[in-house]
Amino acid sequence: EKILFVDKVKDILSSIGLNEAISYSFTSPKFADALLLDEDDTLRQAITLVNPLGEALSVMRTTLTHTMCETLAFNVTHFNKEATLFEVSSVYLPKALPLVELPYEEEKLAVGMYGATIDFFAIKGVVEELLSGLGLCGTYKKAQLNFLHPGRSAELFVDGESVGFVGEIH
């Protein structure tokens, strides 16, 4: 059932013109500072690899936001005028550090876009198309995330439960 749901999400996003991205499950330990996460944010509790490929890939990601931003930045620096990407992948949330048992592994969705015609409303439109395709209805409240623009961001709720956020990177 989970696989069918993920496939439907991918089909909907592909049908409206987004391209799937696939990135490493490893990231830089500096991701939390880059996202301006609070010092006590649980997303800072990343699992450090024993034998990493290098410092830039030395912790397991706890969020897809940083890797999506890196992918978009790579495209910008390689002179791509626009990109509309999505990734459905796992994040790894430790039960405790140091690691003594397997972490929680949760599948998440990240959508990243930039270009001349891309703004908050274009991104929100993608979210609305996805919700509609899944037969869901969402509501929005002002987001309180440091890395998002305070006037161009919102937290997404489905059936009263927070399921994500949408916004422009600050």
CSV table of C-alpha atoms in Angstrom, one decimal:
chain,number,residue,atom,x,y,z
A,1,GLU,CA,0.0,0.0,0.0
A,2,LYS,CA,2.9,2.4,0.9
A,3,ILE,CA,4.6,1.7,-2.4
A,4,LEU,CA,1.4,2.4,-4.4
A,5,PHE,CA,1.0,5.7,-2.5
A,6,VAL,CA,4.6,6.8,-3.3
A,7,ASP,CA,4.1,5.8,-6.9
A,8,LYS,CA,0.9,7.8,-7.1
A,9,VAL,CA,2.7,10.9,-5.6
A,10,LYS,CA,5.5,10.5,-8.2
A,11,ASP,CA,3.1,10.1,-11.0
A,12,ILE,CA,1.2,13.2,-10.0
A,13,LEU,CA,4.3,15.3,-9.7
A,14,SER,CA,5.7,14.0,-13.0
A,15,SER,CA,2.4,14.7,-14.8
A,16,ILE,CA,2.6,18.4,-13.8
A,17,GLY,CA,6.1,18.7,-15.2
A,18,LEU,CA,8.4,18.1,-12.2
A,19,ASN,CA,11.5,15.9,-12.6
A,20,GLU,CA,12.5,13.3,-10.0
A,21,ALA,CA,15.8,13.8,-8.2
A,22,ILE,CA,17.7,11.2,-6.3
A,23,SER,CA,20.4,12.2,-3.8
A,24,TYR,CA,22.7,10.6,-1.3
A,25,SER,CA,21.3,9.8,2.2
A,26,PHE,CA,24.5,11.4,3.6
A,27,THR,CA,25.1,15.1,4.0
A,28,SER,CA,27.4,17.6,5.6
A,29,PRO,CA,27.3,18.1,9.3
A,30,LYS,CA,27.0,21.8,8.5
A,31,PHE,CA,23.4,21.3,7.1
A,32,ALA,CA,21.8,22.4,10.4
A,33,ASP,CA,23.7,25.7,10.5
A,34,ALA,CA,22.9,26.2,6.8
A,35,LEU,CA,19.2,25.8,7.6
A,36,LEU,CA,19.5,28.1,10.6
A,37,LEU,CA,18.0,25.4,12.8
A,38,ASP,CA,17.7,26.2,16.5
A,39,GLU,CA,20.4,24.7,18.7
A,40,ASP,CA,17.8,22.4,20.4
A,41,ASP,CA,16.1,21.3,17.2
A,42,THR,CA,15.9,17.5,17.1
A,43,LEU,CA,16.8,17.6,13.4
A,44,ARG,CA,20.4,18.6,14.5
A,45,GLN,CA,20.8,15.1,16.0
A,46,ALA,CA,22.3,13.5,13.0
A,47,ILE,CA,23.9,10.1,12.9
A,48,THR,CA,27.7,10.4,12.2
A,49,LEU,CA,29.1,7.8,9.9
A,50,VAL,CA,32.1,5.7,11.1
A,51,ASN,CA,33.9,5.6,7.8
A,52,PRO,CA,32.5,8.5,5.6
A,53,LEU,CA,33.5,9.3,2.0
A,54,GLY,CA,34.5,12.8,3.3
A,55,GLU,CA,33.3,15.5,5.6
A,56,ALA,CA,30.7,16.7,3.0
A,57,LEU,CA,29.0,13.3,3.3
A,58,SER,CA,29.7,12.4,6.9
A,59,VAL,CA,26.2,12.3,8.6
A,60,MET,CA,22.9,10.7,7.7
A,61,ARG,CA,20.3,13.3,6.7
A,62,THR,CA,17.4,14.2,9.1
A,63,THR,CA,15.7,16.4,6.5
A,64,LEU,CA,15.5,16.5,2.7
A,65,THR,CA,15.4,20.3,2.7
A,66,HIS,CA,19.2,20.7,2.7
A,67,THR,CA,19.9,18.2,0.0
A,68,MET,CA,17.2,19.7,-2.2
A,69,CYS,CA,18.8,23.1,-1.7
A,70,GLU,CA,22.2,21.7,-2.6
A,71,THR,CA,20.8,20.1,-5.8
A,72,LEU,CA,19.1,23.4,-6.8
A,73,ALA,CA,22.3,25.4,-6.1
A,74,PHE,CA,24.3,22.9,-8.2
A,75,ASN,CA,21.8,23.6,-11.1
A,76,VAL,CA,22.1,27.4,-10.7
A,77,THR,CA,25.9,27.3,-10.7
A,78,HIS,CA,25.8,25.2,-13.9
A,79,PHE,CA,23.7,27.9,-15.6
A,80,ASN,CA,20.4,26.1,-15.7
A,81,LYS,CA,17.8,28.9,-15.9
A,82,GLU,CA,15.1,26.9,-14.1
A,83,ALA,CA,14.5,23.6,-12.3
A,84,THR,CA,11.4,21.9,-11.0
A,85,LEU,CA,12.5,18.9,-8.9
A,86,PHE,CA,11.0,16.5,-6.4
A,87,GLU,CA,12.5,13.7,-4.3
A,88,VAL,CA,10.8,11.0,-2.3
A,89,SER,CA,13.4,9.5,0.0
A,90,SER,CA,14.2,8.5,3.6
A,91,VAL,CA,15.5,10.6,6.4
A,92,TYR,CA,17.1,9.0,9.5
A,93,LEU,CA,16.1,10.0,13.0
A,94,PRO,CA,18.1,8.4,15.8
A,95,LYS,CA,16.2,7.2,18.9
A,96,ALA,CA,19.3,8.2,20.9
A,97,LEU,CA,22.9,9.3,20.4
A,98,PRO,CA,25.3,7.7,20.5
A,99,LEU,CA,23.5,5.2,18.3
A,100,VAL,CA,22.7,1.9,20.1
A,101,GLU,CA,19.8,0.8,17.9
A,102,LEU,CA,18.5,1.4,14.4
A,103,PRO,CA,17.1,4.8,13.8
A,104,TYR,CA,13.6,5.7,12.7
A,105,GLU,CA,13.6,5.7,8.9
A,106,GLU,CA,10.8,7.9,7.5
A,107,GLU,CA,10.0,8.6,3.9
A,108,LYS,CA,9.6,12.3,3.1
A,109,LEU,CA,8.8,14.4,0.0
A,110,ALA,CA,10.8,17.5,-1.0
A,111,VAL,CA,9.8,19.7,-3.9
A,112,GLY,CA,12.3,22.4,-5.1
A,113,MET,CA,11.8,24.9,-7.8
A,114,TYR,CA,13.4,28.1,-9.2
A,115,GLY,CA,13.2,30.2,-12.3
A,116,ALA,CA,11.8,33.4,-13.8
A,117,THR,CA,8.2,32.4,-13.2
A,118,ILE,CA,8.6,30.5,-9.9
A,119,ASP,CA,7.4,32.2,-6.7
A,120,PHE,CA,5.6,31.1,-3.5
A,121,PHE,CA,2.3,30.7,-5.4
A,122,ALA,CA,3.8,28.5,-8.1
A,123,ILE,CA,5.2,26.2,-5.4
A,124,LYS,CA,1.9,26.3,-3.4
A,125,GLY,CA,0.1,25.4,-6.7
A,126,VAL,CA,2.2,22.2,-7.0
A,127,VAL,CA,1.2,21.3,-3.4
A,128,GLU,CA,-2.5,22.0,-4.3
A,129,GLU,CA,-2.3,19.8,-7.4
A,130,LEU,CA,-0.7,17.0,-5.4
A,131,LEU,CA,-3.3,17.2,-2.6
A,132,SER,CA,-6.1,17.2,-5.2
A,133,GLY,CA,-4.7,14.2,-7.0
A,134,LEU,CA,-4.5,12.3,-3.7
A,135,GLY,CA,-8.1,13.3,-2.8
A,136,LEU,CA,-6.9,15.4,0.2
A,137,CYS,CA,-7.7,18.9,1.3
A,138,GLY,CA,-5.1,21.0,3.0
A,139,THR,CA,-5.2,24.1,5.2
A,140,TYR,CA,-2.3,26.6,5.8
A,141,LYS,CA,-1.0,28.5,8.8
A,142,LYS,CA,2.0,30.9,9.0
A,143,ALA,CA,5.2,28.9,9.2
A,144,GLN,CA,7.8,29.4,11.9
A,145,LEU,CA,10.9,28.1,10.2
A,146,ASN,CA,14.1,30.1,10.3
A,147,PHE,CA,15.2,29.1,6.8
A,148,LEU,CA,11.9,30.2,5.1
A,149,HIS,CA,11.0,33.8,4.2
A,150,PRO,CA,8.6,34.9,7.0
A,151,GLY,CA,6.1,36.5,4.6
A,152,ARG,CA,6.2,33.8,1.9
A,153,SER,CA,5.9,30.5,3.8
A,154,ALA,CA,3.2,28.4,5.4
A,155,GLU,CA,2.8,25.2,7.4
A,156,LEU,CA,0.5,22.6,5.7
A,157,PHE,CA,-2.1,20.7,7.6
A,158,VAL,CA,-4.3,17.8,6.4
A,159,ASP,CA,-7.1,16.7,8.8
A,160,GLY,CA,-5.7,19.0,11.5
A,161,GLU,CA,-2.3,17.3,11.4
A,162,SER,CA,0.9,19.1,10.3
A,163,VAL,CA,2.3,17.3,7.3
A,164,GLY,CA,4.8,19.8,6.0
A,165,PHE,CA,5.6,23.3,4.8
A,166,VAL,CA,5.7,25.4,1.7
A,167,GLY,CA,7.7,28.5,1.1
A,168,GLU,CA,10.6,30.4,-0.3
A,169,ILE,CA,14.1,30.0,1.2
A,170,HIS,CA,15.0,33.1,3.1
